[in-house]
Every structure is written in structure tokens, then in C-alpha cells.
């Protein structure tokens, strides 16, 4: 093998950059097309009451179908959607699909009226003036009660779009929609700000749950968050529960709700429908 000249190194570097750009561009185009033609898929993952084992909510998690790769996960395309602004129509599409689906399950009689759907909302969606009206309109369209809708927003989305988000979240909450802070612990929320924010629930990020392997000292952090949340009147969901041990530790700490592969990963509509048909939630 001949040694690479420095020029060829640059050539390789350049062509890799071009590839990355090309891949991103393709992903952007695929995403735009999928939104326009309603080809996105929404998967659902249950959020479970740890005390009773009953499903409390379903989190809607979007996927992008790809002829070669099967499904592309949101970790790959949400950042591109945010950079290109596609997150706004994508978010609207997912919100509508999720509300429709929950209503469908209600009508089919597989769930009671306390079960809700949780939808991730990006900070950018809150810079839209119409977001409050849009949510209201989608609820009316799908005939879903606002109390069956929960919106998940991250700490960083709040921090970046503070004034808008706070005011609009309050309005949504007055309508009866519940507000959750997603991936809690990974951002930089000021505790004082959280206290004054219109929130119902904190979702503890799964990176903290993953560290919970023994009672001490790894669960102390999660325990502190749970106490803090409860003292402000928020309920707590622990994300990413994968083992029975984690579930027990989480429960011991006093978290009300859990979500994770131990209970169920996110699954497609047909799979979830078949499951709740056999195990109706009442
Ligand atoms: P998220 O909102 O924090 O959702 C939880 C993520 O953790 C999901 O990944 C879920 O599949 C995964 N997860 C749940 N339990 C476990 C577990 O026990 N182990 C492991 N390893 N993972 C678990 P997913 O579906 O890939 O979504 C990733 C992120 O993409 C979401 O994180 C959310 O931030 C974003 N996302 C997904 N759908 C949407 C959407 O419709 N709109 C927006 N804005 N963001 C979305
Ligand atoms: Mg979420
Ligand atoms: Mg999360
Ligand atoms: Mg997360």
C-alpha cells in the first residue's frame, strides 16, 4: 500500500464532509416529503402507574420510514427538523395523529377516560403565535378532551424561548392540558423559575435512571429530584426503566410513574391496539 499524501487526506476529508451534507440534505428532503404525504409513523410507549401497574398515558414517538433502513429514529432527524424549521409542521402532524389515535382507542372501548396521550413539543412550536389556538382546534377536531392531552417540553426549549413558552403554556394549562418537563436534570433550569412555571409533572431523564444499580449512593440524585418535585406539587415520571431493580428503587423513592423497556418499548399502533384490546385499561 502506498502511503497517503497529505493532499489525498484532505480529499478524503472533503468527500466525507460532502457525504455528510448529502446525507443530511436527503434526510431533510425525505422528511419534508413524509410530512407532506402523511408517511411519518407514530409509535406509542406506555407510562405506567408504579403502584397499580395501570397504564396512565401513552407517549407518542415519531419515526421516519425509509425504504432501505426500515425506520429512522427521531434522534437522527429531529435535530435536522429543528434546524430547518420542519419541526413545526412535523410537530403539528404528530399532535393531530396522537389525539386522533387516543380518541380512537376511547371509542373502541379499550381505555377509560383517565388515560392520556403525551406529545413532545419543540421550543420552536411555541414561537408560533397560533400554538394555543392550534392545540384547541386539534382537540375539537379530534373530539378529545383537553385533560387527555399532555405536552412534553424540555428544559432547554423553555430556556431558549422563555417569554413565549411561559405565557402559552399557562394558556394551555388553563384549557386543561397538562404540561410535563421532559429529560429533567439534563438542562439548566433554575429551580426558582421551575417553581413559577405552569407545570404538572417532571420526567426524570433516563441517564439518571440508568445509573441506579444499587440503593446507595446512585439513587440519591433521583431521590432529591423526586422530593423537590413533590414539594412543588409536581408528580414524577422516571424514564428508561429497564430492570426490576431500577423499578423497585424508583418506587421506593416515591416516583409515581415509570416508563421504559421493562414495561414496554415504543411500539406501532397495530401492536399497541392488539395489546389494549386484550388488556383494556379501566
Ligand atoms: P424523549 O421524549 O425523552 O422520549 C423517550 C425516549 O427514550 C424514546 O426514544 C424512547 O424510545 C426511549 N426509551 C424509553 N424507554 C427506554 C428504555 O428503557 N431504554 C432505552 N434505551 N430507551 C428508552 P425515541 O423514540 O428514539 O425518541 C428520542 C427523542 O426524540 C425523544 O426523547 C424526543 O426528545 C424526540 N422526539 C420523538 N418524537 C418527537 C416528536 O414528535 N416531536 C419532537 N419535538 N420530538 C420528538
Ligand atoms: Mg418525551
Ligand atoms: Mg424524555
Ligand atoms: Mg429523553
Tab-separated table of C-alpha atoms and ligand atoms in Angstrom:
chain	number	residue	atom	x	y	z
A	1	UNK	CA	0.000	0.000	0.000
A	2	UNK	CA	1.259	3.387	-0.939
A	3	UNK	CA	1.360	5.992	1.771
A	4	UNK	CA	-1.314	8.640	1.543
A	5	UNK	CA	-0.087	12.037	0.511
A	6	UNK	CA	-1.352	14.863	2.595
A	7	UNK	CA	-3.379	16.070	-0.386
A	8	UNK	CA	-5.278	12.780	-0.582
A	9	UNK	CA	-6.018	13.023	3.133
A	10	UNK	CA	-7.702	16.336	2.509
A	11	UNK	CA	-9.523	14.850	-0.445
A	12	UNK	CA	-10.873	12.083	1.790
A	13	UNK	CA	-11.831	14.588	4.461
A	14	UNK	CA	-13.561	16.780	1.897
A	15	UNK	CA	-15.521	13.958	0.352
A	16	UNK	CA	-16.619	12.813	3.804
A	17	UNK	CA	-17.909	16.291	4.522
A	18	UNK	CA	-19.720	16.262	1.198
A	19	UNK	CA	-21.249	12.907	2.065
A	20	UNK	CA	-22.471	14.218	5.408
A	21	UNK	CA	-24.003	17.219	3.700
A	22	UNK	CA	-25.583	14.983	1.097
A	23	UNK	CA	-27.000	12.603	3.689
A	24	UNK	CA	-28.425	15.498	5.671
A	25	UNK	CA	-29.923	17.001	2.559
A	26	UNK	CA	-31.521	13.685	1.615
A	27	UNK	CA	-32.873	13.254	5.121
A	28	UNK	CA	-34.288	16.765	5.007
A	29	UNK	CA	-35.980	16.056	1.670
A	30	UNK	CA	-37.309	12.687	2.837
A	31	UNK	CA	-38.640	14.304	5.973
A	32	UNK	CA	-40.338	17.112	4.058
A	33	UNK	CA	-41.924	14.592	1.695
A	34	UNK	CA	-43.013	12.323	4.552
A	35	UNK	CA	-44.711	15.204	6.351
A	36	UNK	CA	-46.447	16.378	3.171
A	37	UNK	CA	-47.744	12.896	2.344
A	38	UNK	CA	-48.506	11.781	5.926
A	39	UNK	CA	-45.949	8.982	5.763
A	40	UNK	CA	-44.495	9.521	9.232
A	41	UNK	CA	-45.259	6.831	11.792
A	42	UNK	CA	-46.154	7.413	15.404
A	43	UNK	CA	-45.089	4.765	17.907
A	44	UNK	CA	-46.557	4.608	21.400
A	45	UNK	CA	-44.877	3.794	24.690
A	46	UNK	CA	-46.884	3.337	27.889
A	47	UNK	CA	-46.292	5.380	31.029
A	48	UNK	CA	-47.292	3.201	33.942
A	49	UNK	CA	-48.543	3.923	37.460
A	50	UNK	CA	-45.961	2.152	39.609
A	51	UNK	CA	-48.386	1.482	42.450
A	52	UNK	CA	-51.133	-0.177	40.416
A	53	UNK	CA	-49.324	-1.187	37.239
A	54	UNK	CA	-52.064	0.548	35.252
A	55	UNK	CA	-51.196	2.497	32.101
A	56	UNK	CA	-51.608	6.207	32.774
A	57	UNK	CA	-50.575	7.612	29.428
A	58	UNK	CA	-49.053	6.802	26.044
A	59	UNK	CA	-46.101	8.803	24.817
A	60	UNK	CA	-46.237	9.481	21.064
A	61	UNK	CA	-42.795	8.995	19.484
A	62	UNK	CA	-42.340	9.747	15.795
A	63	UNK	CA	-40.416	7.611	13.260
A	64	UNK	CA	-39.467	8.227	9.644
A	65	UNK	CA	-39.968	5.236	7.331
A	66	UNK	CA	-37.107	4.573	4.936
A	67	UNK	CA	-37.242	2.030	2.094
A	68	UNK	CA	-33.722	0.770	2.857
A	69	UNK	CA	-33.236	1.301	6.575
A	70	UNK	CA	-36.738	0.497	7.761
A	71	UNK	CA	-37.470	3.153	10.349
A	72	UNK	CA	-35.209	6.091	11.094
A	73	UNK	CA	-35.266	7.119	14.741
A	74	UNK	CA	-36.032	10.653	15.852
A	75	UNK	CA	-32.558	11.064	17.333
A	76	UNK	CA	-31.343	11.189	13.724
A	77	UNK	CA	-33.883	13.525	12.168
A	78	UNK	CA	-35.322	15.728	14.938
A	79	UNK	CA	-32.126	17.842	15.030
A	80	UNK	CA	-32.414	18.364	11.263
A	81	UNK	CA	-36.117	19.149	11.628
A	82	UNK	CA	-35.231	21.770	14.232
A	83	UNK	CA	-32.511	23.346	12.075
A	84	UNK	CA	-34.734	23.540	9.009
A	85	UNK	CA	-37.943	24.578	10.739
A	86	UNK	CA	-39.632	21.355	9.613
A	87	UNK	CA	-40.199	20.636	13.303
A	88	UNK	CA	-43.206	22.963	13.205
A	89	UNK	CA	-45.278	21.056	10.598
A	90	UNK	CA	-43.898	17.756	11.929
A	91	UNK	CA	-44.984	18.631	15.464
A	92	UNK	CA	-48.436	19.626	14.298
A	93	UNK	CA	-48.784	16.387	12.355
A	94	UNK	CA	-47.749	14.234	15.330
A	95	UNK	CA	-50.052	16.144	17.681
A	96	UNK	CA	-53.035	15.589	15.417
A	97	UNK	CA	-52.191	11.915	14.821
A	98	UNK	CA	-51.731	11.257	18.549
A	99	UNK	CA	-55.001	12.949	19.542
A	100	UNK	CA	-56.834	11.030	16.814
A	101	UNK	CA	-55.330	7.754	17.956
A	102	UNK	CA	-56.188	8.207	21.629
A	103	UNK	CA	-59.746	9.178	20.705
A	104	UNK	CA	-59.942	6.095	18.507
A	105	UNK	CA	-58.919	3.851	21.413
A	106	UNK	CA	-61.532	5.561	23.596
A	107	UNK	CA	-64.246	4.993	21.002
A	108	UNK	CA	-63.213	1.374	20.517
A	109	UNK	CA	-63.622	0.974	24.255
A	110	UNK	CA	-60.111	-0.227	25.097
A	111	UNK	CA	-59.209	2.596	27.505
A	112	UNK	CA	-61.018	4.693	30.103
A	113	UNK	CA	-61.271	8.467	30.080
A	114	UNK	CA	-58.386	8.914	32.529
A	115	UNK	CA	-55.784	7.623	30.087
A	116	UNK	CA	-53.945	10.405	28.278
A	117	UNK	CA	-51.561	10.839	25.389
A	118	UNK	CA	-48.195	12.604	25.829
A	119	UNK	CA	-46.850	14.557	22.884
A	120	UNK	CA	-43.360	16.056	22.600
A	121	UNK	CA	-43.423	19.720	21.666
A	122	UNK	CA	-40.326	21.564	20.467
A	123	UNK	CA	-39.499	25.055	21.679
A	124	UNK	CA	-39.898	26.406	18.148
A	125	UNK	CA	-43.540	25.379	18.083
A	126	UNK	CA	-44.113	27.842	20.911
A	127	UNK	CA	-42.741	30.747	18.926
A	128	UNK	CA	-45.838	30.346	16.766
A	129	UNK	CA	-48.487	32.729	17.925
A	130	UNK	CA	-51.159	30.284	16.883
A	131	UNK	CA	-49.949	27.365	19.007
A	132	UNK	CA	-52.664	27.729	21.659
A	133	UNK	CA	-55.428	28.017	19.064
A	134	UNK	CA	-53.896	25.174	17.105
A	135	UNK	CA	-53.984	22.825	20.083
A	136	UNK	CA	-57.556	23.870	20.814
A	137	UNK	CA	-58.531	23.328	17.204
A	138	UNK	CA	-56.943	19.872	17.064
A	139	UNK	CA	-58.722	18.883	20.281
A	140	UNK	CA	-62.043	19.998	18.826
A	141	UNK	CA	-61.373	18.320	15.510
A	142	UNK	CA	-60.498	15.017	17.143
A	143	UNK	CA	-63.147	15.380	19.859
A	144	UNK	CA	-60.581	14.746	22.564
A	145	UNK	CA	-60.893	16.328	25.990
A	146	UNK	CA	-58.001	18.643	26.955
A	147	UNK	CA	-57.495	16.614	30.128
A	148	UNK	CA	-56.446	13.678	27.949
A	149	UNK	CA	-53.583	15.621	26.398
A	150	UNK	CA	-50.160	16.107	27.954
A	151	UNK	CA	-47.457	18.184	26.319
A	152	UNK	CA	-43.806	17.369	26.965
A	153	UNK	CA	-41.338	20.189	26.682
A	154	UNK	CA	-37.638	20.118	27.527
A	155	UNK	CA	-35.843	22.425	29.911
A	156	UNK	CA	-33.659	23.752	27.093
A	157	UNK	CA	-36.679	24.565	24.914
A	158	UNK	CA	-38.057	26.591	27.804
A	159	UNK	CA	-34.752	28.360	28.361
A	160	UNK	CA	-34.417	29.313	24.687
A	161	UNK	CA	-37.933	30.590	24.203
A	162	UNK	CA	-38.753	31.695	27.713
A	163	UNK	CA	-41.296	34.533	27.445
A	164	UNK	CA	-43.416	32.898	24.782
A	165	UNK	CA	-43.351	29.466	26.268
A	166	UNK	CA	-44.371	30.516	29.778
A	167	UNK	CA	-47.339	32.565	28.635
A	168	UNK	CA	-48.579	29.994	26.145
A	169	UNK	CA	-48.117	27.048	28.480
A	170	UNK	CA	-50.238	28.890	31.048
A	171	UNK	CA	-52.991	29.358	28.498
A	172	UNK	CA	-52.876	25.694	27.518
A	173	UNK	CA	-52.944	24.676	31.139
A	174	UNK	CA	-55.970	26.862	31.772
A	175	UNK	CA	-57.684	24.908	28.993
A	176	UNK	CA	-56.998	21.735	30.981
A	177	UNK	CA	-53.991	20.433	29.042
A	178	UNK	CA	-51.228	19.068	31.289
A	179	UNK	CA	-47.625	20.168	30.987
A	180	UNK	CA	-44.604	17.919	31.562
A	181	UNK	CA	-40.937	18.814	31.684
A	182	UNK	CA	-39.063	16.184	29.666
A	183	UNK	CA	-35.498	14.936	30.233
A	184	UNK	CA	-35.390	16.717	33.564
A	185	UNK	CA	-31.896	17.021	35.009
A	186	UNK	CA	-30.081	17.366	31.688
A	187	UNK	CA	-30.740	21.073	31.174
A	188	UNK	CA	-30.097	24.098	33.286
A	189	UNK	CA	-33.415	25.013	34.830
A	190	UNK	CA	-33.218	27.494	37.609
A	191	UNK	CA	-35.168	25.988	40.470
A	192	UNK	CA	-36.795	29.318	41.107
A	193	UNK	CA	-38.023	29.506	37.532
A	194	UNK	CA	-39.428	25.983	37.677
A	195	UNK	CA	-41.360	26.872	40.772
A	196	UNK	CA	-43.107	29.678	38.925
A	197	UNK	CA	-43.604	27.707	35.743
A	198	UNK	CA	-47.011	26.212	34.872
A	199	UNK	CA	-46.042	22.548	35.205
A	200	UNK	CA	-47.780	19.362	36.321
A	201	UNK	CA	-45.099	16.701	36.075
A	202	UNK	CA	-41.335	16.245	35.830
A	203	UNK	CA	-39.903	13.417	33.762
A	204	UNK	CA	-36.528	12.389	35.122
A	205	UNK	CA	-34.135	11.724	32.274
A	206	UNK	CA	-33.206	8.123	31.694
A	207	UNK	CA	-29.491	8.819	32.045
A	208	UNK	CA	-30.084	9.152	35.812
A	209	UNK	CA	-32.270	6.086	35.988
A	210	UNK	CA	-29.580	4.105	34.145
A	211	UNK	CA	-27.134	4.833	36.986
A	212	UNK	CA	-29.469	3.349	39.570
A	213	UNK	CA	-27.982	-0.055	40.153
A	214	UNK	CA	-27.743	-0.123	43.937
A	215	UNK	CA	-29.659	1.714	46.671
A	216	UNK	CA	-26.733	3.914	47.509
A	217	UNK	CA	-25.403	6.390	46.506
A	218	UNK	CA	-26.563	6.300	42.881
A	219	UNK	CA	-30.227	6.779	43.640
A	220	UNK	CA	-29.645	9.848	45.844
A	221	UNK	CA	-29.798	12.228	42.926
A	222	UNK	CA	-33.078	10.864	41.619
A	223	UNK	CA	-34.430	10.846	45.160
A	224	UNK	CA	-33.550	14.517	45.570
A	225	UNK	CA	-35.303	15.416	42.312
A	226	UNK	CA	-38.393	13.475	43.354
A	227	UNK	CA	-38.551	15.225	46.737
A	228	UNK	CA	-38.053	18.581	45.092
A	229	UNK	CA	-40.784	17.896	42.542
A	230	UNK	CA	-43.244	16.690	45.164
A	231	UNK	CA	-42.609	19.682	47.392
A	232	UNK	CA	-43.681	21.906	44.500
A	233	UNK	CA	-46.755	19.768	43.866
A	234	UNK	CA	-45.485	18.104	40.673
A	235	UNK	CA	-45.769	14.406	40.051
A	236	UNK	CA	-42.777	12.443	38.769
A	237	UNK	CA	-42.204	10.055	35.874
A	238	UNK	CA	-38.941	8.098	35.715
A	239	UNK	CA	-37.882	7.424	32.124
A	240	UNK	CA	-35.889	4.478	30.813
A	241	UNK	CA	-36.650	1.860	33.452
A	242	UNK	CA	-35.075	-1.335	32.148
A	243	UNK	CA	-34.713	-3.620	35.180
A	244	UNK	CA	-36.867	-4.794	38.051
A	245	UNK	CA	-34.237	-3.453	40.434
A	246	UNK	CA	-34.497	0.026	38.921
A	247	UNK	CA	-38.254	-0.140	39.151
A	248	UNK	CA	-38.110	-1.065	42.828
A	249	UNK	CA	-35.619	1.686	43.642
A	250	UNK	CA	-37.721	4.218	41.752
A	251	UNK	CA	-40.828	3.109	43.579
A	252	UNK	CA	-39.075	3.198	46.937
A	253	UNK	CA	-38.037	6.792	46.255
A	254	UNK	CA	-41.671	7.695	45.725
A	255	UNK	CA	-41.880	8.330	41.966
A	256	UNK	CA	-45.473	7.773	40.903
A	257	UNK	CA	-44.935	6.808	37.289
A	258	UNK	CA	-42.450	4.855	35.218
A	259	UNK	CA	-41.681	4.427	31.554
A	260	UNK	CA	-39.180	2.093	29.963
A	261	UNK	CA	-38.400	-1.107	28.162
A	262	UNK	CA	-39.140	-3.112	31.330
A	263	UNK	CA	-42.816	-2.305	30.790
A	264	UNK	CA	-42.785	-1.914	27.018
A	265	UNK	CA	-40.706	-0.221	24.350
A	266	UNK	CA	-42.443	2.143	21.951
A	267	UNK	CA	-44.498	0.020	19.538
A	268	UNK	CA	-46.565	0.640	16.418
A	269	UNK	CA	-50.299	1.313	16.508
A	270	UNK	CA	-51.305	-2.214	15.463
A	271	UNK	CA	-49.241	-3.770	18.253
A	272	UNK	CA	-50.489	-1.381	20.924
A	273	UNK	CA	-54.091	-1.736	19.757
A	274	UNK	CA	-53.845	-5.528	19.916
A	275	UNK	CA	-52.371	-5.273	23.403
A	276	UNK	CA	-55.035	-2.994	24.883
A	277	UNK	CA	-57.755	-4.949	23.155
A	278	UNK	CA	-56.629	-7.986	25.145
A	279	UNK	CA	-55.910	-5.886	28.257
A	280	UNK	CA	-58.357	-2.960	28.280
A	281	UNK	CA	-57.341	-0.129	30.586
A	282	UNK	CA	-60.117	0.530	33.101
B	1	LIG	P1	-37.976	11.511	24.822
B	1	LIG	O1	-39.149	12.393	24.636
B	1	LIG	O2	-37.202	11.648	26.080
B	1	LIG	O3	-38.551	10.017	24.672
B	1	LIG	C1	-38.048	8.906	25.347
B	1	LIG	C2	-37.034	8.170	24.500
B	1	LIG	O4	-36.419	7.155	25.286
B	1	LIG	C3	-37.650	7.436	23.308
B	1	LIG	O5	-36.672	7.381	22.273
B	1	LIG	C4	-37.875	6.052	23.877
B	1	LIG	O6	-37.985	5.058	22.878
B	1	LIG	C5	-36.624	5.891	24.688
B	1	LIG	N1	-36.774	4.920	25.759
B	1	LIG	C6	-37.847	4.699	26.536
B	1	LIG	N2	-37.616	3.737	27.439
B	1	LIG	C7	-36.350	3.328	27.232
B	1	LIG	C8	-35.520	2.327	27.875
B	1	LIG	O7	-35.913	1.632	28.809
B	1	LIG	N3	-34.243	2.214	27.396
B	1	LIG	C9	-33.784	2.962	26.366
B	1	LIG	N4	-32.529	2.769	25.969
B	1	LIG	N5	-34.544	3.900	25.737
B	1	LIG	C10	-35.813	4.079	26.175
B	1	LIG	P2	-37.034	7.763	20.757
B	1	LIG	O8	-38.400	7.277	20.400
B	1	LIG	O9	-35.884	7.336	19.912
B	1	LIG	O10	-37.105	9.350	20.789
B	1	LIG	C11	-35.975	10.101	21.085
B	1	LIG	C12	-36.308	11.558	21.296
B	1	LIG	O11	-36.764	12.163	20.083
B	1	LIG	C13	-37.428	11.802	22.291
B	1	LIG	O12	-36.943	11.665	23.614
B	1	LIG	C14	-37.838	13.208	21.930
B	1	LIG	O13	-36.956	14.134	22.506
B	1	LIG	C15	-37.636	13.213	20.430
B	1	LIG	N6	-38.939	13.026	19.765
B	1	LIG	C16	-39.599	11.890	19.453
B	1	LIG	N7	-40.782	12.155	18.854
B	1	LIG	C17	-40.882	13.512	18.796
B	1	LIG	C18	-41.889	14.421	18.296
B	1	LIG	O14	-42.964	14.043	17.794
B	1	LIG	N8	-41.609	15.766	18.408
B	1	LIG	C19	-40.451	16.214	18.974
B	1	LIG	N9	-40.256	17.545	19.054
B	1	LIG	N10	-39.504	15.393	19.458
B	1	LIG	C20	-39.720	14.059	19.380
B	2	LIG	MG1	-40.721	12.890	25.722
B	3	LIG	MG1	-37.632	12.227	27.862
B	4	LIG	MG1	-35.009	11.535	26.946
